[in-house]
Coordinates of C-alpha atoms in Angstrom, one line a residue:
Chain A
M1 CA -18.6 -36.4 -4.6
S2 CA -20.7 -39.2 -6.1
T3 CA -23.8 -37.9 -4.3
S4 CA -23.7 -34.5 -6.0
P5 CA -26.4 -33.8 -8.5
Y6 CA -25.6 -34.5 -12.1
R7 CA -23.8 -31.5 -13.5
L8 CA -21.7 -31.1 -16.5
P9 CA -18.2 -30.9 -15.1
L10 CA -17.1 -28.3 -17.6
A11 CA -14.2 -26.7 -16.0
L12 CA -15.7 -23.3 -16.6
P13 CA -14.4 -20.7 -14.1
R14 CA -17.1 -18.7 -12.4
I15 CA -17.7 -15.6 -14.5
A16 CA -18.9 -12.5 -12.9
R17 CA -19.3 -9.0 -14.1
V18 CA -16.5 -6.8 -12.9
E19 CA -17.1 -3.2 -12.0
R20 CA -13.5 -2.2 -11.8
G21 CA -12.0 -1.6 -15.2
S22 CA -15.2 -2.0 -17.1
A23 CA -16.1 -0.1 -20.2
L24 CA -19.8 -0.8 -20.3
A25 CA -21.4 -3.2 -17.9
G26 CA -18.2 -5.1 -17.1
V27 CA -19.2 -8.2 -19.1
C28 CA -16.1 -8.3 -21.3
A29 CA -13.8 -7.4 -18.4
G30 CA -15.4 -10.2 -16.3
I31 CA -15.0 -12.8 -19.1
G32 CA -11.5 -11.7 -19.7
K33 CA -10.7 -12.0 -16.0
A34 CA -12.3 -15.5 -15.6
L35 CA -10.5 -16.8 -18.7
G36 CA -7.2 -15.0 -18.0
V37 CA -7.1 -13.0 -21.2
D38 CA -7.0 -9.3 -22.0
P39 CA -10.5 -7.8 -21.8
T40 CA -9.7 -5.9 -25.0
L41 CA -9.5 -9.2 -26.9
V42 CA -13.0 -10.2 -25.5
R43 CA -14.4 -6.7 -26.5
L44 CA -13.0 -7.2 -30.0
T45 CA -14.7 -10.6 -30.3
F46 CA -18.0 -9.1 -29.3
A47 CA -17.5 -6.2 -31.7
L48 CA -16.7 -8.6 -34.6
L49 CA -19.8 -10.7 -33.7
T50 CA -21.9 -7.6 -34.0
L51 CA -21.1 -7.7 -37.7
A52 CA -22.9 -11.0 -38.0
G53 CA -26.4 -9.5 -37.9
G54 CA -25.9 -7.8 -34.6
A55 CA -25.3 -11.1 -32.8
G56 CA -22.5 -9.4 -30.6
I57 CA -25.0 -6.9 -29.2
A58 CA -27.6 -9.6 -28.4
A59 CA -24.9 -11.8 -26.9
Y60 CA -23.7 -9.0 -24.7
G61 CA -27.2 -8.3 -23.5
G62 CA -27.8 -11.9 -22.8
A63 CA -24.6 -12.2 -20.8
W64 CA -25.5 -9.0 -18.9
L65 CA -28.8 -10.7 -17.9
A66 CA -27.2 -14.0 -17.0
L67 CA -24.0 -13.0 -15.2
P68 CA -23.9 -12.0 -11.5
V69 CA -22.1 -8.8 -10.5
E70 CA -18.8 -9.7 -8.8
G71 CA -19.3 -10.2 -5.0
E72 CA -23.1 -10.1 -5.2
P73 CA -25.6 -13.0 -5.2
D74 CA -26.7 -14.6 -8.5
P75 CA -29.5 -13.0 -10.4
S76 CA -32.9 -14.8 -10.3
R77 CA -33.3 -18.1 -12.1
R78 CA -35.7 -16.6 -14.6
R79 CA -33.3 -13.8 -15.5
R80 CA -30.4 -16.3 -15.9
L81 CA -32.5 -18.6 -18.1
L82 CA -33.6 -15.7 -20.3
G83 CA -30.0 -14.5 -20.6
L84 CA -28.7 -18.0 -21.5
V85 CA -31.4 -18.4 -24.2
V86 CA -30.5 -15.0 -25.7
V87 CA -26.8 -15.9 -25.7
A88 CA -27.5 -19.2 -27.4
L89 CA -29.7 -17.5 -30.0
A90 CA -27.0 -14.9 -30.6
G91 CA -24.4 -17.6 -30.9
A92 CA -26.6 -19.5 -33.4
F93 CA -27.0 -16.3 -35.5
A94 CA -23.3 -15.7 -35.4
I95 CA -22.6 -19.2 -36.6
R96 CA -25.1 -18.8 -39.4
G97 CA -23.3 -15.7 -40.3
L98 CA -20.2 -17.8 -40.9
G99 CA -22.1 -19.7 -43.6
L100 CA -23.1 -22.9 -41.8
A101 CA -26.4 -24.4 -42.9
D102 CA -29.6 -23.9 -40.8
S103 CA -29.8 -27.6 -40.4
I104 CA -26.7 -27.6 -38.2
V105 CA -27.1 -24.3 -36.5
W106 CA -30.5 -24.6 -34.9
P107 CA -30.2 -28.2 -33.5
A108 CA -26.8 -27.1 -32.1
A109 CA -28.4 -24.1 -30.5
L110 CA -31.1 -26.4 -28.9
C111 CA -28.4 -28.7 -27.6
G112 CA -26.4 -25.8 -26.3
V113 CA -29.3 -24.4 -24.2
G114 CA -30.1 -27.9 -23.1
L115 CA -26.6 -28.6 -21.9
L116 CA -26.4 -25.3 -20.1
L117 CA -29.7 -26.1 -18.3
V118 CA -28.3 -29.6 -17.3
R119 CA -25.3 -27.9 -16.0
R120 CA -27.4 -25.7 -13.7
G121 CA -28.6 -28.7 -11.6
T122 CA -31.5 -31.0 -10.7
A123 CA -34.6 -29.0 -11.3
S124 CA -34.0 -28.1 -14.9
T125 CA -32.2 -31.3 -15.8
T126 CA -35.2 -33.0 -17.3
L127 CA -36.0 -30.0 -19.4
G128 CA -32.4 -29.7 -20.4
L129 CA -32.1 -33.4 -21.5
L130 CA -35.4 -33.0 -23.4
L131 CA -33.9 -30.0 -25.3
V132 CA -30.7 -31.9 -26.0
G133 CA -32.7 -34.8 -27.3
L134 CA -34.9 -32.6 -29.5
G135 CA -31.8 -30.9 -30.9
V136 CA -30.2 -34.3 -31.7
V137 CA -33.3 -35.6 -33.4
A138 CA -33.7 -32.4 -35.3
F139 CA -30.1 -32.6 -36.4
V140 CA -30.3 -36.1 -37.7
D141 CA -33.7 -35.5 -39.3
Q142 CA -32.5 -32.5 -41.1
N143 CA -29.3 -33.9 -42.3
A144 CA -30.3 -37.5 -43.1
G145 CA -33.3 -36.4 -45.0
G146 CA -36.7 -38.2 -44.9
D147 CA -35.6 -41.2 -46.9
A148 CA -32.8 -42.5 -44.7
S149 CA -34.8 -43.6 -41.7
A150 CA -32.4 -46.5 -41.2
L151 CA -29.6 -44.1 -40.5
L152 CA -31.7 -42.1 -38.1
E153 CA -31.8 -44.4 -35.1
P154 CA -28.2 -45.5 -34.7
S155 CA -26.7 -42.0 -35.3
A156 CA -29.2 -40.3 -33.0
V157 CA -28.4 -42.8 -30.2
A158 CA -24.7 -42.4 -30.8
I159 CA -24.9 -38.6 -30.5
M160 CA -27.1 -38.8 -27.4
L161 CA -24.6 -41.1 -25.8
V162 CA -21.6 -38.8 -26.6
L163 CA -23.5 -35.8 -25.2
V164 CA -24.6 -37.5 -22.0
L165 CA -21.7 -39.8 -21.3
G166 CA -18.9 -37.5 -22.5
P167 CA -19.2 -35.3 -19.4
W168 CA -18.9 -38.3 -17.1
A169 CA -15.7 -39.3 -18.8
W170 CA -14.5 -35.8 -18.5
R171 CA -15.3 -35.7 -14.8
L172 CA -13.5 -38.9 -14.2
A173 CA -10.4 -37.4 -15.8
A174 CA -10.8 -34.3 -13.7
E175 CA -11.0 -36.4 -10.5
R176 CA -7.9 -38.3 -11.4
D177 CA -6.1 -35.0 -11.9
A178 CA -7.3 -33.8 -8.6
E179 CA -6.0 -37.0 -6.9
R180 CA -2.6 -36.5 -8.5
T181 CA -2.5 -32.9 -7.3
A182 CA -3.4 -34.0 -3.8
R183 CA -0.7 -36.7 -3.9
I184 CA 2.0 -34.2 -5.0
R185 CA 0.9 -31.8 -2.3
S186 CA 1.1 -34.5 0.4
E187 CA 4.6 -35.4 -0.9
E188 CA 5.7 -31.8 -0.7
R189 CA 4.2 -31.6 2.8
S190 CA 6.2 -34.6 4.0
E191 CA 9.4 -33.2 2.5
M192 CA 8.7 -30.0 4.4
A193 CA 8.0 -31.9 7.6
A194 CA 11.3 -33.8 7.2
R195 CA 13.2 -30.6 6.7
V196 CA 11.6 -28.9 9.7
H197 CA 12.3 -32.0 11.8
D198 CA 15.9 -32.2 10.8
S199 CA 16.7 -28.6 11.4
V200 CA 14.1 -26.5 13.3
L201 CA 12.9 -29.1 15.8
Q202 CA 16.5 -30.2 16.5
T203 CA 17.5 -26.6 17.1
L204 CA 14.5 -26.0 19.4
A205 CA 15.5 -29.0 21.4
L206 CA 19.0 -27.7 21.8
V207 CA 17.7 -24.3 22.7
Q208 CA 15.6 -25.7 25.5
R209 CA 18.6 -27.7 26.8
E210 CA 21.0 -24.8 26.8
A211 CA 18.5 -22.2 27.9
G212 CA 20.9 -21.0 30.6
D213 CA 23.5 -19.8 28.1
P214 CA 22.1 -16.8 26.2
K215 CA 25.0 -16.5 23.9
R216 CA 24.8 -20.1 22.8
V217 CA 21.1 -19.8 22.3
A218 CA 21.5 -16.8 20.2
A219 CA 24.2 -18.6 18.1
L220 CA 21.9 -21.6 17.6
A221 CA 19.0 -19.4 16.6
R222 CA 21.2 -17.5 14.2
R223 CA 22.5 -20.6 12.5
Q224 CA 19.0 -22.0 12.2
E225 CA 17.8 -18.7 10.7
R226 CA 20.5 -18.7 8.1
E227 CA 19.8 -22.2 7.1
L228 CA 16.1 -21.8 6.9
R229 CA 16.5 -18.5 5.0
S230 CA 18.8 -20.0 2.4
W231 CA 16.2 -22.7 1.8
L232 CA 13.2 -20.4 1.7
Y233 CA 14.7 -17.6 -0.3
P234 CA 17.4 -19.1 -2.4
D235 CA 19.8 -16.5 -3.7
P236 CA 21.3 -17.5 -7.0
H237 CA 24.6 -15.9 -5.9
T238 CA 24.9 -17.9 -2.7
T239 CA 24.8 -21.2 -4.5
G240 CA 27.3 -20.1 -7.1
D241 CA 31.0 -20.3 -6.7
G242 CA 31.8 -16.5 -6.9
L243 CA 32.7 -13.9 -4.4
A244 CA 29.2 -13.6 -3.0
A245 CA 29.0 -17.3 -2.0
A246 CA 32.6 -17.2 -0.6
I247 CA 31.9 -14.2 1.6
D248 CA 28.6 -15.6 2.8
G249 CA 30.5 -18.7 3.8
A250 CA 33.2 -16.7 5.6
A251 CA 30.6 -14.7 7.5
A252 CA 28.7 -17.8 8.5
A253 CA 32.0 -19.4 9.7
V254 CA 32.8 -16.4 11.8
E255 CA 29.4 -16.3 13.4
E256 CA 29.6 -20.0 14.2
L257 CA 33.1 -19.8 15.6
H258 CA 32.7 -16.7 17.7
G259 CA 29.0 -16.5 18.4
V260 CA 28.7 -12.9 17.2
P261 CA 26.2 -12.2 14.4
V262 CA 27.6 -10.7 11.2
E263 CA 25.2 -8.4 9.4
L264 CA 26.3 -9.0 5.8
V265 CA 25.2 -6.7 2.9
R266 CA 26.4 -7.4 -0.6
T267 CA 25.9 -5.7 -3.9
G268 CA 27.1 -7.3 -7.2
D269 CA 29.3 -10.4 -7.6
A270 CA 32.6 -11.3 -9.1
P271 CA 34.3 -14.5 -10.2
L272 CA 36.7 -16.1 -7.7
D273 CA 40.4 -16.1 -8.5
D274 CA 43.5 -16.1 -6.4
R275 CA 43.3 -12.4 -5.7
V276 CA 39.6 -12.4 -4.9
E277 CA 40.2 -15.4 -2.6
A278 CA 42.9 -13.5 -0.8
L279 CA 40.4 -10.6 -0.4
V280 CA 37.9 -13.0 1.1
L281 CA 40.4 -14.4 3.5
A282 CA 41.4 -10.9 4.6
A283 CA 37.8 -10.0 5.1
R284 CA 37.2 -13.1 7.1
E285 CA 40.2 -12.3 9.4
A286 CA 38.8 -8.7 9.8
M287 CA 35.4 -10.1 10.8
A288 CA 36.9 -12.6 13.2
N289 CA 39.0 -9.9 14.8
A290 CA 36.0 -7.7 15.3
A291 CA 34.0 -10.6 16.7
R292 CA 36.8 -11.7 19.0
H293 CA 38.3 -8.5 20.3
S294 CA 35.9 -5.6 20.0
G295 CA 33.3 -6.7 22.5
A296 CA 30.5 -5.5 20.2
D297 CA 27.4 -7.6 20.0
E298 CA 27.3 -7.4 16.2
V299 CA 29.6 -7.0 13.2
S300 CA 28.6 -5.2 10.0
A301 CA 30.1 -6.1 6.7
F302 CA 29.4 -4.5 3.3
V303 CA 30.7 -6.0 0.1
D304 CA 30.5 -3.8 -2.9
A305 CA 31.7 -5.5 -6.1
G306 CA 31.8 -2.7 -8.7
D307 CA 33.2 -2.8 -12.2
D308 CA 36.5 -1.2 -11.3
E309 CA 37.1 -2.5 -7.8
I310 CA 35.8 -4.7 -5.1
A311 CA 35.5 -3.0 -1.7
I312 CA 34.8 -4.7 1.6
F313 CA 34.1 -2.8 4.8
V314 CA 34.0 -4.6 8.1
R315 CA 32.8 -2.5 11.0
D316 CA 32.1 -3.0 14.6
R317 CA 30.8 -0.6 17.4
G318 CA 33.1 -2.1 20.0
R319 CA 35.7 -0.6 22.2
G320 CA 38.3 0.2 19.5
F321 CA 42.1 0.1 19.9
D322 CA 45.2 1.9 19.0
P323 CA 46.7 0.3 15.9
A324 CA 50.1 1.7 16.8
A325 CA 50.0 0.0 20.2
V326 CA 49.5 -3.5 18.8
P327 CA 52.6 -5.6 19.5
P328 CA 54.6 -6.4 16.4
G329 CA 54.2 -10.1 17.1
A330 CA 50.4 -10.0 16.8
H331 CA 49.9 -11.8 13.5
G332 CA 46.3 -10.9 12.7
I333 CA 46.3 -7.5 11.2
A334 CA 49.8 -7.2 9.9
E335 CA 50.1 -10.5 8.2
S336 CA 46.6 -11.9 7.6
I337 CA 45.2 -8.6 6.4
R338 CA 47.7 -6.0 5.3
S339 CA 50.4 -8.2 3.7
R340 CA 47.8 -10.4 2.1
M341 CA 46.0 -7.5 0.5
A342 CA 49.4 -6.0 -0.6
R343 CA 50.4 -9.2 -2.3
A344 CA 47.1 -9.4 -4.1
G345 CA 47.6 -5.9 -5.4
G346 CA 45.0 -4.3 -3.1
S347 CA 45.0 -2.2 0.0
A348 CA 43.8 -2.3 3.6
T349 CA 43.0 0.7 5.8
L350 CA 42.1 0.5 9.4
T351 CA 40.4 3.2 11.5
S352 CA 39.7 2.8 15.1
S353 CA 38.4 5.0 17.8
G354 CA 36.4 4.8 21.0
E355 CA 33.3 4.3 18.9
G356 CA 34.5 1.2 17.1
T357 CA 36.7 0.0 14.3
E358 CA 36.4 -0.2 10.6
V359 CA 38.6 -2.2 8.2
E360 CA 38.4 -1.1 4.6
L361 CA 39.7 -3.5 2.0
R362 CA 40.0 -2.5 -1.7
L363 CA 41.0 -4.7 -4.6
P364 CA 41.1 -3.1 -8.1
R365 CA 39.6 -5.4 -10.8
P366 CA 41.6 -6.0 -14.0
S367 CA 39.8 -4.3 -16.9
Chain B
M1 CA 3.5 10.6 22.0
K2 CA 3.3 8.9 18.6
R3 CA 0.2 6.7 18.0
V4 CA 1.1 3.4 16.5
V5 CA -0.9 0.5 15.1
L6 CA 0.8 -2.9 15.0
V7 CA -0.1 -5.3 12.2
D8 CA 1.4 -8.8 12.4
D9 CA -0.1 -12.2 12.4
H10 CA 2.2 -13.6 15.1
D11 CA 0.8 -12.9 18.6
L12 CA 4.2 -13.6 20.2
F13 CA 5.9 -11.1 18.0
R14 CA 3.3 -8.4 18.7
A15 CA 3.7 -9.0 22.4
G16 CA 7.5 -8.6 22.0
V17 CA 7.2 -5.4 20.1
R18 CA 4.7 -4.0 22.5
S19 CA 7.0 -4.6 25.4
E20 CA 10.0 -3.2 23.5
L21 CA 8.3 0.0 22.4
G22 CA 6.8 0.2 25.8
A23 CA 6.8 3.7 27.1
A24 CA 8.3 5.3 24.0
V25 CA 5.1 5.2 21.8
E26 CA 1.5 4.6 22.4
I27 CA 0.2 1.4 20.7
V28 CA -3.4 2.3 20.0
G29 CA -4.4 -0.9 18.1
E30 CA -3.3 -4.3 16.9
A31 CA -4.4 -6.4 14.0
A32 CA -3.4 -9.8 12.7
S33 CA -4.8 -9.7 9.1
V34 CA -5.4 -7.4 6.2
A35 CA -9.1 -7.7 6.8
D36 CA -8.8 -6.5 10.4
A37 CA -6.1 -4.0 9.8
V38 CA -7.8 -1.9 7.1
P39 CA -10.9 -0.8 9.1
L40 CA -8.8 -0.4 12.2
I41 CA -6.3 2.0 10.6
R42 CA -9.2 3.9 9.0
E43 CA -10.8 4.3 12.3
L44 CA -7.8 5.1 14.5
D45 CA -5.9 7.2 12.0
P46 CA -2.5 6.6 13.7
D47 CA 0.8 8.3 13.0
V48 CA 2.6 5.1 12.2
V49 CA 1.6 1.6 11.2
L50 CA 4.2 -1.1 11.9
L51 CA 3.4 -3.5 9.1
D52 CA 4.4 -7.1 8.7
V53 CA 5.3 -7.8 5.0
H54 CA 3.8 -11.3 5.1
L55 CA 0.1 -11.5 6.2
P56 CA -2.1 -14.5 5.6
D57 CA -4.6 -12.7 3.5
G58 CA -2.6 -10.5 1.1
G59 CA 0.4 -9.1 2.8
G60 CA 1.4 -5.6 3.9
Q61 CA 1.2 -4.3 0.4
A62 CA -2.6 -4.9 0.4
V63 CA -3.0 -2.9 3.6
I64 CA -1.1 0.0 2.2
A65 CA -3.0 -0.1 -1.1
Q66 CA -6.3 0.0 0.7
V67 CA -5.5 2.7 3.2
A68 CA -3.0 5.1 1.8
L69 CA -5.3 7.1 -0.4
E70 CA -7.9 7.8 2.3
R71 CA -5.5 8.4 5.1
P72 CA -2.5 10.1 3.5
G73 CA -1.3 11.1 7.0
V74 CA -0.7 7.6 8.1
R75 CA 2.9 6.4 7.5
F76 CA 3.9 2.8 7.1
L77 CA 7.1 1.1 8.3
A78 CA 7.5 -2.4 7.1
L79 CA 8.9 -5.0 9.4
S80 CA 9.7 -8.5 8.3
V81 CA 12.0 -11.5 8.8
S82 CA 12.1 -11.9 5.0
D83 CA 15.1 -10.4 3.4
A84 CA 14.1 -11.4 -0.2
A85 CA 14.8 -8.4 -2.4
E86 CA 11.4 -8.5 -4.1
D87 CA 9.6 -8.4 -0.8
V88 CA 11.6 -5.4 0.4
I89 CA 11.3 -3.5 -2.9
G90 CA 7.7 -4.5 -3.3
V91 CA 6.5 -3.0 0.0
I92 CA 8.5 0.2 -0.5
R93 CA 7.0 0.6 -3.9
A94 CA 3.6 0.2 -2.4
G95 CA 4.3 3.2 -0.3
A96 CA 6.1 2.2 2.9
R97 CA 8.5 4.8 4.3
G98 CA 11.1 2.2 5.2
Y99 CA 11.9 -1.3 6.0
V100 CA 13.6 -2.9 9.0
T101 CA 14.1 -6.5 9.8
K102 CA 12.6 -8.1 12.9
S103 CA 16.0 -8.7 14.5
I104 CA 16.3 -4.9 15.0
S105 CA 16.9 -3.9 18.6
G106 CA 14.2 -2.2 20.7
A107 CA 16.0 1.2 20.8
E108 CA 16.6 1.1 17.1
L109 CA 13.0 0.3 16.5
V110 CA 11.8 3.2 18.6
D111 CA 14.2 5.5 16.6
A112 CA 12.9 4.1 13.3
V113 CA 9.2 4.7 14.4
Q114 CA 10.0 8.2 15.4
R115 CA 11.8 8.8 12.1
T116 CA 8.9 7.4 10.1
A117 CA 6.4 9.5 12.0
D118 CA 8.5 12.6 11.1
G119 CA 8.2 11.7 7.5
D120 CA 11.7 10.6 7.0
A121 CA 12.8 7.5 5.2
V122 CA 14.2 4.5 7.2
F123 CA 16.8 2.6 5.4
S124 CA 18.4 -0.5 7.0
P125 CA 21.9 -1.5 5.7
R126 CA 20.2 -4.4 3.8
L127 CA 17.7 -2.1 2.1
A128 CA 20.6 0.2 1.1
G129 CA 22.4 -2.8 -0.5
F130 CA 19.3 -3.7 -2.5
V131 CA 18.9 -0.2 -3.7
L132 CA 22.5 0.1 -4.8
D133 CA 22.1 -3.2 -6.7
A134 CA 18.9 -2.1 -8.3
F135 CA 20.3 1.3 -9.4
R136 CA 23.7 -0.1 -10.5
S137 CA 24.8 1.7 -13.6
G138 CA 25.2 -0.1 -16.9
E139 CA 21.7 0.2 -18.1
A140 CA 20.4 3.3 -20.0
A141 CA 18.1 5.4 -17.9
V142 CA 14.7 6.2 -19.3
D143 CA 14.2 9.1 -17.0
P144 CA 17.6 10.3 -15.7
E145 CA 16.0 12.2 -12.8
L146 CA 14.3 9.1 -11.4
D147 CA 16.4 6.3 -12.8
T148 CA 19.8 7.2 -11.5
L149 CA 21.3 8.1 -8.2
T150 CA 23.5 11.1 -7.7
T151 CA 27.0 10.6 -6.6
R152 CA 26.0 12.0 -3.2
E153 CA 23.1 9.7 -2.8
R154 CA 25.3 6.8 -3.7
E155 CA 27.8 7.8 -1.1
V156 CA 25.1 8.1 1.6
L157 CA 23.7 4.7 0.7
Q158 CA 27.1 3.0 0.7
L159 CA 27.7 4.4 4.2
I160 CA 24.3 3.1 5.4
A161 CA 25.2 -0.3 3.9
R162 CA 28.4 -0.2 5.9
G163 CA 26.5 0.2 9.1
Y164 CA 26.8 4.0 9.7
R165 CA 24.1 6.0 11.3
Y166 CA 22.8 9.2 9.9
K167 CA 24.8 11.3 12.4
E168 CA 28.0 9.5 11.5
I169 CA 27.3 9.8 7.8
A170 CA 26.8 13.5 8.3
A171 CA 30.0 13.9 10.1
R172 CA 32.0 11.9 7.6
L173 CA 30.6 13.7 4.5
H174 CA 30.7 17.1 6.2
L175 CA 26.9 17.5 5.8
S176 CA 24.1 18.3 8.3
V177 CA 22.0 15.4 9.5
K178 CA 19.1 17.2 7.8
T179 CA 20.9 17.0 4.4
V180 CA 21.6 13.3 4.9
E181 CA 17.9 12.8 5.6
T182 CA 17.0 14.8 2.4
H183 CA 19.2 12.5 0.4
V184 CA 17.7 9.4 1.8
S185 CA 14.2 10.7 1.2
A186 CA 15.1 11.5 -2.4
V187 CA 16.3 7.9 -2.9
L188 CA 13.1 6.6 -1.4
R189 CA 11.1 8.7 -3.9
K190 CA 13.2 7.4 -6.8
L191 CA 12.7 3.9 -5.5
Q192 CA 9.0 4.3 -5.5
L193 CA 8.6 6.1 -8.8
S194 CA 11.5 4.9 -11.0
S195 CA 10.7 2.6 -13.9
R196 CA 14.1 1.2 -13.9
H197 CA 14.2 -2.3 -15.4
E198 CA 15.2 -4.2 -12.2
L199 CA 12.6 -2.5 -10.1
T200 CA 9.9 -3.1 -12.7
R201 CA 10.9 -6.7 -13.0
W202 CA 10.7 -7.2 -9.2
A203 CA 7.4 -5.4 -9.0
A204 CA 6.0 -7.4 -12.0
E205 CA 6.9 -10.7 -10.4
R206 CA 5.0 -9.7 -7.4
R207 CA 2.1 -8.4 -9.4
L208 CA 2.4 -4.9 -8.1
I209 CA 1.8 -3.3 -11.4

């Protein structure tokens, strides 16, 4: 970095004329894009500047000369130089229009062109510095008057120093910022690495060891996926303490316990109370039953938390069964689902056929 | 046989899809980035593009944006591991005919490609859930035709979210499969054109508008 030619490290973004969304030659749209402001605002500024003796029109023309078209190579040096001079002149005229004295405006314009030249690199640096110097001397000369030659030297030197050293100080600050950004980035990276090591790499090691057991491998992959997903795409509901988080937990537990993936779809959320908790437990039992008994390789669950009621549907495409033929001693459906829902003031409906089973749980919400 | 272009930056995944789709469709081309995909699709003019939502240089939306106008006959089916709502909604609003997750089985994927090629909408249960959420009542609709779902559409979406297939939905609601497809296509259209607040917010966050 220290070997690069001296350039003003002004953090100017690269400005280019934009062809899409342009009104005239794309100058305003380009400036707006580079600075991140609405092009209309830029256009308005140019229009206002036009009132100052036509400075806006001249500045626009200069910018048109100096700026490259987006995605194309820079215009020739000569053209850029001419454009910059025109812009600087227009700027000077505009500032004069604001009522500032000639003695400030013209030296400032000289300095401006000089600085822009310095910024462009080695070849024009000498010329640029010369112009800056000329500008500063003119400024001091004009404002101090002929009689205060004692004042001339120190103030001219001071201004020169500020103009030449200021950019260096600026660059140092910019470098420090860049270092900080790099450090933050590397910290983020090591946090990411730690996370990947703790979870993904461990899982991959397990997968290799248990490669002979497809069901176990699928369960491992599934658990890892869920974990990674909740980290990458955090869902505000999942981290909350409402129905959505509870049902996510129940589905995850069933997957873990029985090794069958549960495709869970939710809409809405509801606060958790005793009744809603009972609903979640009933849904968990229904999911576990489907995972354990249906023989299906996937269970679908849909949780619809509406304003009037919460409905949960648990469906599998397994072998199905005849609800009437379930022995009375079998606890699952009768106690864990039906009675629990009845006590909470809701209902449970079960349909089963050769094409699978669906349990429908409904719980009215108090209005 | 339907001609399919596969756009995904993971070689392994492309290989997997290729072997799963195998004899059912003809995979005429593959690309791993937006820059490669755009000229390839323009040149091959396939029936269906299977499109990964996340690509290193801009994402599936960028591909759709650059191709859709010139090649209106090409239909896009988005495929992703991401289930984030804004990704799903974003790619649909960009013009995809549907969205399936990468965990979909081979047979289901073949069916989804076929459906996409026929111009139907492909809704996974998860997408149906997102749509129901986005169109949840409670907010005033600006354009009732686009900003609200009919009772029938809502019923169809709820059944999709419950894991029902179109045929089962038709049987349950005493409709023809064609009618179910019409309802789903209508929902897709609303999803793409509605200015409903939630959709606009999602889209704005992803800089789609």
